[in-house]
Amino acid sequence: EICACLVGSEMCIRDRVRKNREHVSRFLHKCVQKFQPPGGTFGSLGHIRTLFGMSPRLKACFQSKSRFKLTLLIQMEELDMEKKEQLYEGKAKKVFATDDANLVIVDYKDDATAFNGEKKGTITGKGVINNVMSNHMFQLLEQQGVPTHFVEQLSERETLVKKVSIVPLEVIIRNISAGSFAKRFGVEEGIVFDEPTIEFSYKNDELGDPLMNAYHAIALKAATREEIETIKAMAFKVNEVMKQYFDTLNVILVDFKLEFGKTADGKIVLADEISPDTCRLWDKTTKEKLDKDRFRRDMGGVEEAYQEIMKRVMGK
Ligand code: ADP
Ligand code: UDP
């Protein structure tokens, strides 16, 4: 019924629907599921009103008692998931509010920083790669039973995600010695561990993200004991899924950083990003670095490394 309406509608709507085919079909599916109408057609206008509330535009349409117009309007409002005020600008991403208090849009930048913001630069095309790759990883992890903040990619650099309150811990998993681990313990990079390690640092730029253990996190009320247990189990599961996945791309997952958040209903989900900014990725054959270390260590070939990972992950 609704498809027929859309086909018979104005040119501009047809164009928008064509450009947003995936979004529209998901929306239709959601409507049909929520209304549960027999035979997959729409329920009453009353149902629609209960579901979507009464914005002034919807109210006008509702009063005109035209289900046809009302459905189109709902479609248009859904397609226009509006980017509202900027809530935050970080070192690599901006976060924007939307019409929905439980959803935000993240917008990935090409800005790169290292050493707690002391080194600054730009990696051309990084925002697009990190956005697309993160979304790919989040979808893979969801399929494997790890809940994430991912909702839908909106454009090359923008993604709609569940708004979470970030647990102020950077969760780092390591399979092989590198970076601060090698430095702290005075060992070379490249030692393969028998078991992965986990560590937390307190997410606080002013303090330089100091290392902390679970007791410190509980003392500072950064997380509860139960939340830490959940986060640990999820982080190790993410490691298993990602290690296997990168292996199929001839890439070694050396280490990575995760962030978790709490949704409005108190559920812990994986948030932030998974990209060459937040993972150490080495080519399995040559051991070449395909991640942000090329930027941190002025090794050159930074953009090429990000593109190479993108090519292996996305096949392009
Ligand atoms: P930073 O804050 O370290 O400079 P970014 O530039 O990546 O980092 O900014 C993105 C910010 O958004 C981070 O602080 C991150 O914790 C936060 N964030 C990530 N995912 C979500 C989410 N789903 N909801 C709310 N905030 C998020
Ligand atoms: N990492 C990150 N953000 C940070 C710190 C670390 O994404 O603020 C990632 C980093 O890319 C690496 C892993 O976490 O994959 C471990 O980093 P490490 O502790 O070795 O620190 P670094 O060498 O980056 O200072």
Short mmCIF file of N, CA and C and ligand atoms in Angstrom, two decimals, residues 87-95 104 106-109 113 149-150 161-167 170 203 205 209 257 259-261 269-273, ligand 1:
data_model
loop_
_atom_site.label_atom_id
_atom_site.label_comp_id
_atom_site.label_asym_id
_atom_site.label_seq_id
_atom_site.Cartn_x
_atom_site.Cartn_y
_atom_site.Cartn_z
N LEU A 87 26.95 18.58 19.66
CA LEU A 87 27.03 18.34 21.09
C LEU A 87 28.47 18.34 21.57
N TYR A 88 29.38 17.95 20.64
CA TYR A 88 30.77 17.74 21.06
C TYR A 88 31.65 17.73 19.84
N GLU A 89 32.84 18.31 19.97
CA GLU A 89 33.85 18.11 18.93
C GLU A 89 35.08 17.52 19.57
N GLY A 90 35.45 16.33 19.15
CA GLY A 90 36.63 15.67 19.70
C GLY A 90 37.79 15.81 18.72
N LYS A 91 38.81 15.00 18.95
CA LYS A 91 40.01 15.09 18.11
C LYS A 91 39.78 14.48 16.73
N ALA A 92 38.92 13.49 16.65
CA ALA A 92 38.71 12.80 15.37
C ALA A 92 37.27 12.81 14.87
N LYS A 93 36.33 13.17 15.75
CA LYS A 93 34.93 13.13 15.35
C LYS A 93 34.14 14.28 15.99
N LYS A 94 33.02 14.58 15.33
CA LYS A 94 32.06 15.51 15.94
C LYS A 94 30.80 14.70 16.24
N VAL A 95 30.07 15.12 17.26
CA VAL A 95 28.83 14.43 17.62
C VAL A 95 27.69 15.44 17.56
N VAL A 104 22.28 9.87 18.16
CA VAL A 104 23.16 10.98 17.76
C VAL A 104 23.82 10.62 16.43
N VAL A 106 27.41 10.73 14.45
CA VAL A 106 28.86 10.98 14.55
C VAL A 106 29.38 11.31 13.16
N ASP A 107 30.25 12.28 13.11
CA ASP A 107 30.78 12.79 11.85
C ASP A 107 32.30 12.69 11.93
N TYR A 108 32.87 11.84 11.09
CA TYR A 108 34.31 11.53 11.18
C TYR A 108 35.15 12.56 10.41
N LYS A 109 36.20 13.07 11.05
CA LYS A 109 37.08 14.08 10.43
C LYS A 109 38.37 13.43 9.92
N THR A 113 45.62 13.07 15.58
CA THR A 113 46.46 13.52 16.69
C THR A 113 47.16 12.30 17.29
N HIS A 149 26.64 0.32 19.36
CA HIS A 149 25.83 1.54 19.24
C HIS A 149 25.36 1.78 17.80
N PHE A 150 25.82 0.98 16.85
CA PHE A 150 25.56 1.24 15.42
C PHE A 150 24.06 1.16 15.09
N VAL A 161 23.99 6.70 15.44
CA VAL A 161 24.29 5.70 16.49
C VAL A 161 23.39 5.95 17.70
N LYS A 162 23.27 4.93 18.53
CA LYS A 162 22.54 5.10 19.79
C LYS A 162 23.35 6.03 20.67
N LYS A 163 22.67 7.00 21.26
CA LYS A 163 23.38 7.89 22.18
C LYS A 163 23.67 7.11 23.47
N VAL A 164 24.90 7.13 23.88
CA VAL A 164 25.23 6.42 25.12
C VAL A 164 25.95 7.36 26.07
N SER A 165 25.95 6.98 27.34
CA SER A 165 26.83 7.71 28.25
C SER A 165 28.10 6.86 28.32
N ILE A 166 29.18 7.46 27.83
CA ILE A 166 30.43 6.71 27.67
C ILE A 166 31.01 6.34 29.05
N VAL A 167 31.35 5.07 29.21
CA VAL A 167 32.06 4.64 30.42
C VAL A 167 33.48 5.18 30.27
N GLU A 170 39.28 3.60 28.66
CA GLU A 170 39.77 3.10 27.38
C GLU A 170 40.20 1.67 27.66
N LYS A 203 39.74 7.64 30.88
CA LYS A 203 39.56 8.52 29.72
C LYS A 203 39.50 9.97 30.21
N ASP A 205 41.68 13.47 29.05
CA ASP A 205 42.76 14.11 28.28
C ASP A 205 43.70 14.93 29.16
N ASP A 209 45.15 10.31 30.07
CA ASP A 209 44.60 8.94 30.10
C ASP A 209 45.44 7.96 30.94
N LYS A 257 42.05 -0.48 20.96
CA LYS A 257 41.37 0.21 22.06
C LYS A 257 39.86 0.21 21.81
N GLU A 259 35.87 1.49 23.39
CA GLU A 259 35.11 2.26 24.37
C GLU A 259 33.72 1.67 24.46
N PHE A 260 33.18 1.68 25.65
CA PHE A 260 31.83 1.16 25.87
C PHE A 260 30.95 2.28 26.42
N GLY A 261 29.64 2.11 26.23
CA GLY A 261 28.72 3.13 26.73
C GLY A 261 27.47 2.49 27.26
N VAL A 269 26.87 -1.24 25.72
CA VAL A 269 27.11 -1.56 24.30
C VAL A 269 28.49 -1.05 23.91
N LEU A 270 29.02 -1.67 22.86
CA LEU A 270 30.29 -1.21 22.30
C LEU A 270 30.03 0.09 21.55
N ALA A 271 30.87 1.12 21.78
CA ALA A 271 30.63 2.42 21.14
C ALA A 271 31.90 2.91 20.45
N ASP A 272 31.94 4.18 20.16
CA ASP A 272 33.07 4.87 19.52
C ASP A 272 33.41 4.26 18.16
N GLU A 273 34.66 3.85 17.93
CA GLU A 273 35.05 3.39 16.59
C GLU A 273 36.04 2.24 16.66
P1 ADP B 1 38.08 12.35 21.73
O1 ADP B 1 36.95 12.75 22.63
O2 ADP B 1 38.99 11.35 22.42
O3 ADP B 1 38.82 13.49 21.13
P2 ADP B 1 36.65 11.69 19.22
O4 ADP B 1 37.16 12.83 18.42
O5 ADP B 1 36.61 10.35 18.59
O6 ADP B 1 37.45 11.44 20.58
O7 ADP B 1 35.21 12.13 19.69
C1 ADP B 1 34.11 11.32 19.74
C2 ADP B 1 33.55 11.32 21.14
O8 ADP B 1 32.25 10.75 21.11
C3 ADP B 1 34.39 10.50 22.10
O9 ADP B 1 34.57 11.24 23.29
C4 ADP B 1 33.56 9.25 22.34
O10 ADP B 1 33.76 8.75 23.64
C5 ADP B 1 32.15 9.77 22.14
N1 ADP B 1 31.20 8.75 21.65
C6 ADP B 1 31.46 7.68 20.88
N2 ADP B 1 30.33 6.98 20.62
C7 ADP B 1 29.33 7.62 21.26
C8 ADP B 1 27.93 7.40 21.40
N3 ADP B 1 27.34 6.35 20.82
N4 ADP B 1 27.21 8.27 22.14
C9 ADP B 1 27.80 9.33 22.74
N5 ADP B 1 29.11 9.61 22.65
C10 ADP B 1 29.88 8.77 21.92
#
